[in-house]
Amino acid sequence: MAKSRLSLKISVPIVLVSALAIGLTLFLNVGKLDRTLGEVEQSRLRYTLNDLSDTLETGLDLGLPVKALGNAQAAIDYEAQQDPDIESISVIDETGALVFHTGAPDAAAFKPPAQIHSHDWVVRAPLAVTIGTKLSNNFGKVAGAVVLRYSAARHNGFVATISRQLGKAALAVLLATGLLLLAGIHMLVRRMQASLDTMEAVLEGAHGQVDGASDAAALARHVRQTAQAAQDDVSAVHQTLCAIEAGP
């Protein structure tokens, strides 16, 4: 039980740090994928808008106002049919009023005329992306804008699917890593415990040998002392006998 508890104490912090690292890496990579797909998607939509603006600006170069562009409705209907994810395409004049449209236009995404005159724009929402580009004639006068609203459902669905797949893969890797780490640390702890047990047995044996040697040395000293005393007694008796034999 003590070995298993020690293995868990060592393994759990390592697994938690690994989970944090894997989760952070997954989050960063999914975010990078989302941004990259958004940039590619925006570039493609920008190309569609530029193609439309070139078509419409042909009539503007002839001096026609936006509302008099006879080919505008057919052009936006054609582009909307090319991609089912295009929710709407709208053409507005220089005042911001809606002139032509296909689908359900998002009026909240239309920029005020002052902003139409200054730059193009992109509005990102959770469910759709709206991109607008200005229309101008050959004299550089801004006559209106084209606004395209594109559904983000497929984009969001793709990113969510990739996130789920990567999350499942990361979880499987984390579980496998945790189990292998726990097994490896448990084996290491067992090996360390066996080494400690062996060292303890050796130390105990050495201590016993030291105690035995001390007892043997004491016994040897006692034997030598007894032998010396016996030798002294024999010498005393010998001297006494010699003295008696000598007589007066």
Coordinates of C-alpha atoms in Angstrom, one line a residue:
M1 CA 0.0 0.0 0.0
A2 CA 2.8 2.4 0.9
K3 CA 4.5 1.7 -2.5
S4 CA 1.3 2.4 -4.4
R5 CA 0.7 5.6 -2.5
L6 CA 4.3 6.8 -3.2
S7 CA 3.9 6.0 -6.9
L8 CA 0.6 8.0 -7.0
K9 CA 2.3 10.9 -5.3
I10 CA 5.0 11.0 -7.9
S11 CA 2.8 10.3 -10.9
V12 CA -0.1 12.6 -10.3
P13 CA 1.8 15.9 -10.5
I14 CA 3.6 14.8 -13.7
V15 CA 0.3 13.8 -15.3
L16 CA -1.3 17.1 -14.3
V17 CA 1.6 19.1 -15.8
S18 CA 1.4 16.9 -19.0
A19 CA -2.4 17.5 -19.2
L20 CA -1.9 21.2 -18.9
A21 CA 0.8 21.3 -21.6
I22 CA -1.3 19.1 -24.0
G23 CA -4.4 21.2 -23.4
L24 CA -2.6 24.5 -24.0
T25 CA -1.0 23.1 -27.1
L26 CA -4.4 21.9 -28.4
F27 CA -6.0 25.3 -27.6
L28 CA -3.3 27.2 -29.5
N29 CA -3.3 24.9 -32.5
V30 CA -7.1 25.0 -32.8
G31 CA -7.0 28.8 -32.5
K32 CA -4.4 29.0 -35.2
L33 CA -6.4 26.7 -37.4
D34 CA -9.5 28.9 -36.9
R35 CA -7.6 32.1 -37.8
T36 CA -6.0 30.5 -40.9
L37 CA -9.3 29.2 -42.2
G38 CA -10.9 32.5 -41.6
E39 CA -8.1 34.3 -43.5
V40 CA -8.5 31.9 -46.4
E41 CA -12.2 32.3 -46.4
Q42 CA -12.0 36.0 -46.2
S43 CA -9.6 36.1 -49.1
R44 CA -11.9 33.9 -51.2
L45 CA -14.9 36.2 -50.4
R46 CA -12.8 39.2 -51.1
Y47 CA -12.1 37.8 -54.6
T48 CA -15.8 37.3 -55.2
L49 CA -16.6 40.8 -54.2
N50 CA -13.8 42.3 -56.3
D51 CA -15.2 40.4 -59.3
L52 CA -18.7 41.7 -58.6
S53 CA -17.4 45.3 -58.1
D54 CA -15.5 45.1 -61.4
T55 CA -18.7 44.0 -63.2
L56 CA -20.8 46.8 -61.6
E57 CA -18.2 49.5 -62.0
T58 CA -18.3 49.0 -65.8
G59 CA -21.7 50.6 -65.7
L60 CA -20.6 53.3 -63.3
D61 CA -17.8 54.2 -65.6
L62 CA -20.5 55.0 -68.2
G63 CA -22.0 57.6 -65.8
L64 CA -24.9 55.5 -64.6
P65 CA -26.0 55.7 -61.0
V66 CA -26.1 52.5 -58.9
K67 CA -29.9 52.1 -59.2
A68 CA -29.7 52.2 -63.0
L69 CA -27.3 49.3 -63.2
G70 CA -29.4 46.8 -65.1
N71 CA -26.9 43.9 -64.8
A72 CA -26.6 44.3 -61.0
Q73 CA -29.4 41.9 -59.9
A74 CA -28.4 39.2 -62.4
A75 CA -24.8 39.4 -61.3
I76 CA -25.5 39.1 -57.6
D77 CA -28.0 36.3 -58.2
Y78 CA -25.4 34.4 -60.2
E79 CA -22.7 34.7 -57.5
A80 CA -25.2 33.7 -54.8
Q81 CA -26.0 30.5 -56.7
Q82 CA -22.3 29.5 -56.9
D83 CA -22.0 28.9 -53.1
P84 CA -24.9 27.7 -50.9
D85 CA -23.2 29.2 -47.9
I86 CA -23.7 32.8 -49.2
E87 CA -26.7 34.0 -47.3
S88 CA -27.1 37.3 -49.1
I89 CA -25.5 39.8 -51.5
S90 CA -26.6 43.4 -51.4
V91 CA -25.8 46.5 -53.4
I92 CA -26.3 49.9 -51.6
D93 CA -25.9 53.4 -52.9
E94 CA -23.7 56.2 -51.6
T95 CA -26.3 57.1 -48.9
G96 CA -26.4 53.5 -47.5
A97 CA -29.8 52.7 -49.0
L98 CA -30.4 49.2 -50.2
V99 CA -30.8 49.1 -54.0
F100 CA -30.4 45.5 -55.1
H101 CA -30.2 42.3 -53.0
T102 CA -30.5 38.6 -53.1
G103 CA -31.3 36.5 -50.0
A104 CA -32.0 38.0 -46.6
P105 CA -29.8 41.1 -46.2
D106 CA -28.4 42.0 -42.8
A107 CA -29.0 45.8 -42.6
A108 CA -27.2 46.0 -39.3
A109 CA -24.0 45.1 -41.1
F110 CA -24.2 48.0 -43.6
K111 CA -21.7 50.7 -42.8
P112 CA -22.6 54.4 -42.8
P113 CA -21.8 56.3 -46.0
A114 CA -18.9 58.1 -44.3
Q115 CA -17.2 54.7 -43.7
I116 CA -18.1 53.4 -47.1
H117 CA -16.1 56.3 -48.6
S118 CA -13.1 55.6 -46.4
H119 CA -12.4 51.8 -46.6
D120 CA -13.7 48.3 -47.1
W121 CA -14.9 46.4 -44.1
V122 CA -15.3 43.0 -42.5
V123 CA -17.9 42.2 -39.7
R124 CA -17.4 38.9 -38.0
A125 CA -20.2 37.4 -36.0
P126 CA -20.6 33.9 -34.4
L127 CA -23.0 32.8 -37.2
A128 CA -21.9 34.8 -40.2
V129 CA -19.2 36.9 -41.8
T130 CA -20.1 40.1 -43.6
I131 CA -17.7 41.7 -46.1
G132 CA -18.2 44.9 -47.9
T133 CA -16.3 46.8 -50.6
K134 CA -17.0 50.2 -52.1
L135 CA -18.0 50.9 -55.7
S136 CA -16.5 53.9 -57.5
N137 CA -16.5 55.2 -61.1
N138 CA -13.4 55.9 -63.2
F139 CA -13.2 59.4 -61.6
G140 CA -12.7 57.9 -58.2
K141 CA -16.1 59.0 -56.9
V142 CA -17.7 56.5 -54.5
A143 CA -21.1 55.5 -55.7
G144 CA -22.0 52.8 -53.2
A145 CA -20.9 49.4 -52.0
V146 CA -21.4 45.7 -52.4
V147 CA -22.1 43.7 -49.2
L148 CA -21.8 39.9 -49.0
R149 CA -23.0 37.9 -46.0
Y150 CA -21.5 34.4 -45.6
S151 CA -22.7 31.7 -43.2
A152 CA -20.1 30.6 -40.7
A153 CA -21.9 27.3 -39.9
R154 CA -19.7 25.1 -42.0
H155 CA -16.5 26.9 -40.8
N156 CA -17.6 26.5 -37.2
G157 CA -18.7 22.9 -37.7
F158 CA -15.3 22.0 -39.2
V159 CA -13.4 23.7 -36.4
A160 CA -15.6 22.0 -33.8
T161 CA -15.1 18.6 -35.4
I162 CA -11.3 19.0 -35.5
S163 CA -11.4 20.2 -31.9
R164 CA -13.4 17.1 -30.8
Q165 CA -11.1 14.7 -32.7
L166 CA -7.9 16.4 -31.3
G167 CA -9.4 16.4 -27.8
K168 CA -10.2 12.6 -28.0
A169 CA -6.7 11.9 -29.3
A170 CA -5.1 14.1 -26.6
L171 CA -7.2 12.4 -23.9
A172 CA -6.2 8.9 -25.2
V173 CA -2.5 10.0 -25.3
L174 CA -2.8 11.4 -21.8
L175 CA -4.4 8.3 -20.4
A176 CA -1.8 6.0 -22.1
T177 CA 1.0 8.2 -20.9
G178 CA -0.4 8.3 -17.3
L179 CA -0.8 4.5 -17.2
L180 CA 2.7 3.9 -18.5
L181 CA 4.2 6.5 -16.2
L182 CA 2.4 5.0 -13.2
A183 CA 3.6 1.5 -14.1
G184 CA 7.1 2.7 -14.7
I185 CA 7.3 4.7 -11.4
H186 CA 5.8 1.8 -9.5
M187 CA 8.5 -0.6 -10.9
L188 CA 11.1 2.0 -10.0
V189 CA 9.8 2.4 -6.5
R190 CA 9.7 -1.4 -6.1
R191 CA 13.3 -1.7 -7.3
M192 CA 14.4 1.1 -5.0
Q193 CA 12.6 -0.6 -2.1
A194 CA 14.3 -3.9 -2.9
S195 CA 17.7 -2.2 -2.9
L196 CA 16.9 -0.5 0.4
D197 CA 15.9 -3.9 1.9
T198 CA 19.1 -5.5 0.6
M199 CA 21.2 -2.7 2.1
E200 CA 19.4 -3.0 5.4
A201 CA 20.0 -6.8 5.5
V202 CA 23.7 -6.3 4.8
L203 CA 24.0 -3.7 7.5
E204 CA 22.2 -5.9 10.0
G205 CA 24.5 -8.8 9.1
A206 CA 27.6 -6.7 9.5
H207 CA 26.4 -5.5 12.9
G208 CA 25.9 -9.1 14.0
Q209 CA 29.4 -10.0 12.8
V210 CA 30.8 -7.1 14.8
D211 CA 29.0 -8.2 17.9
G212 CA 30.2 -11.8 17.5
A213 CA 33.8 -10.7 17.0
S214 CA 33.6 -8.6 20.2
D215 CA 32.4 -11.7 22.2
A216 CA 35.2 -13.9 20.8
A217 CA 37.8 -11.3 21.7
A218 CA 36.5 -11.1 25.3
L219 CA 36.6 -14.9 25.5
A220 CA 40.1 -15.0 24.2
R221 CA 41.2 -12.5 26.8
H222 CA 39.6 -14.5 29.6
V223 CA 41.3 -17.7 28.4
R224 CA 44.7 -16.0 28.3
Q225 CA 44.1 -14.5 31.8
T226 CA 43.1 -18.0 33.2
A227 CA 46.1 -19.7 31.5
Q228 CA 48.5 -17.0 32.9
A229 CA 47.0 -17.5 36.4
A230 CA 47.4 -21.3 36.2
Q231 CA 51.0 -20.9 35.0
D232 CA 51.7 -18.6 38.0
D233 CA 50.2 -21.1 40.4
V234 CA 52.3 -23.9 38.8
S235 CA 55.5 -21.8 39.2
A236 CA 54.7 -21.1 42.9
V237 CA 54.2 -24.8 43.6
H238 CA 57.4 -25.7 41.8
Q239 CA 59.4 -23.2 43.9
T240 CA 57.9 -24.5 47.1
L241 CA 58.8 -28.1 46.2
C242 CA 62.3 -27.0 45.4
A243 CA 62.7 -25.3 48.8
I244 CA 61.4 -28.4 50.7
E245 CA 63.9 -30.7 48.9
A246 CA 66.8 -28.4 49.7
G247 CA 66.0 -28.6 53.4
P248 CA 68.2 -27.3 56.2

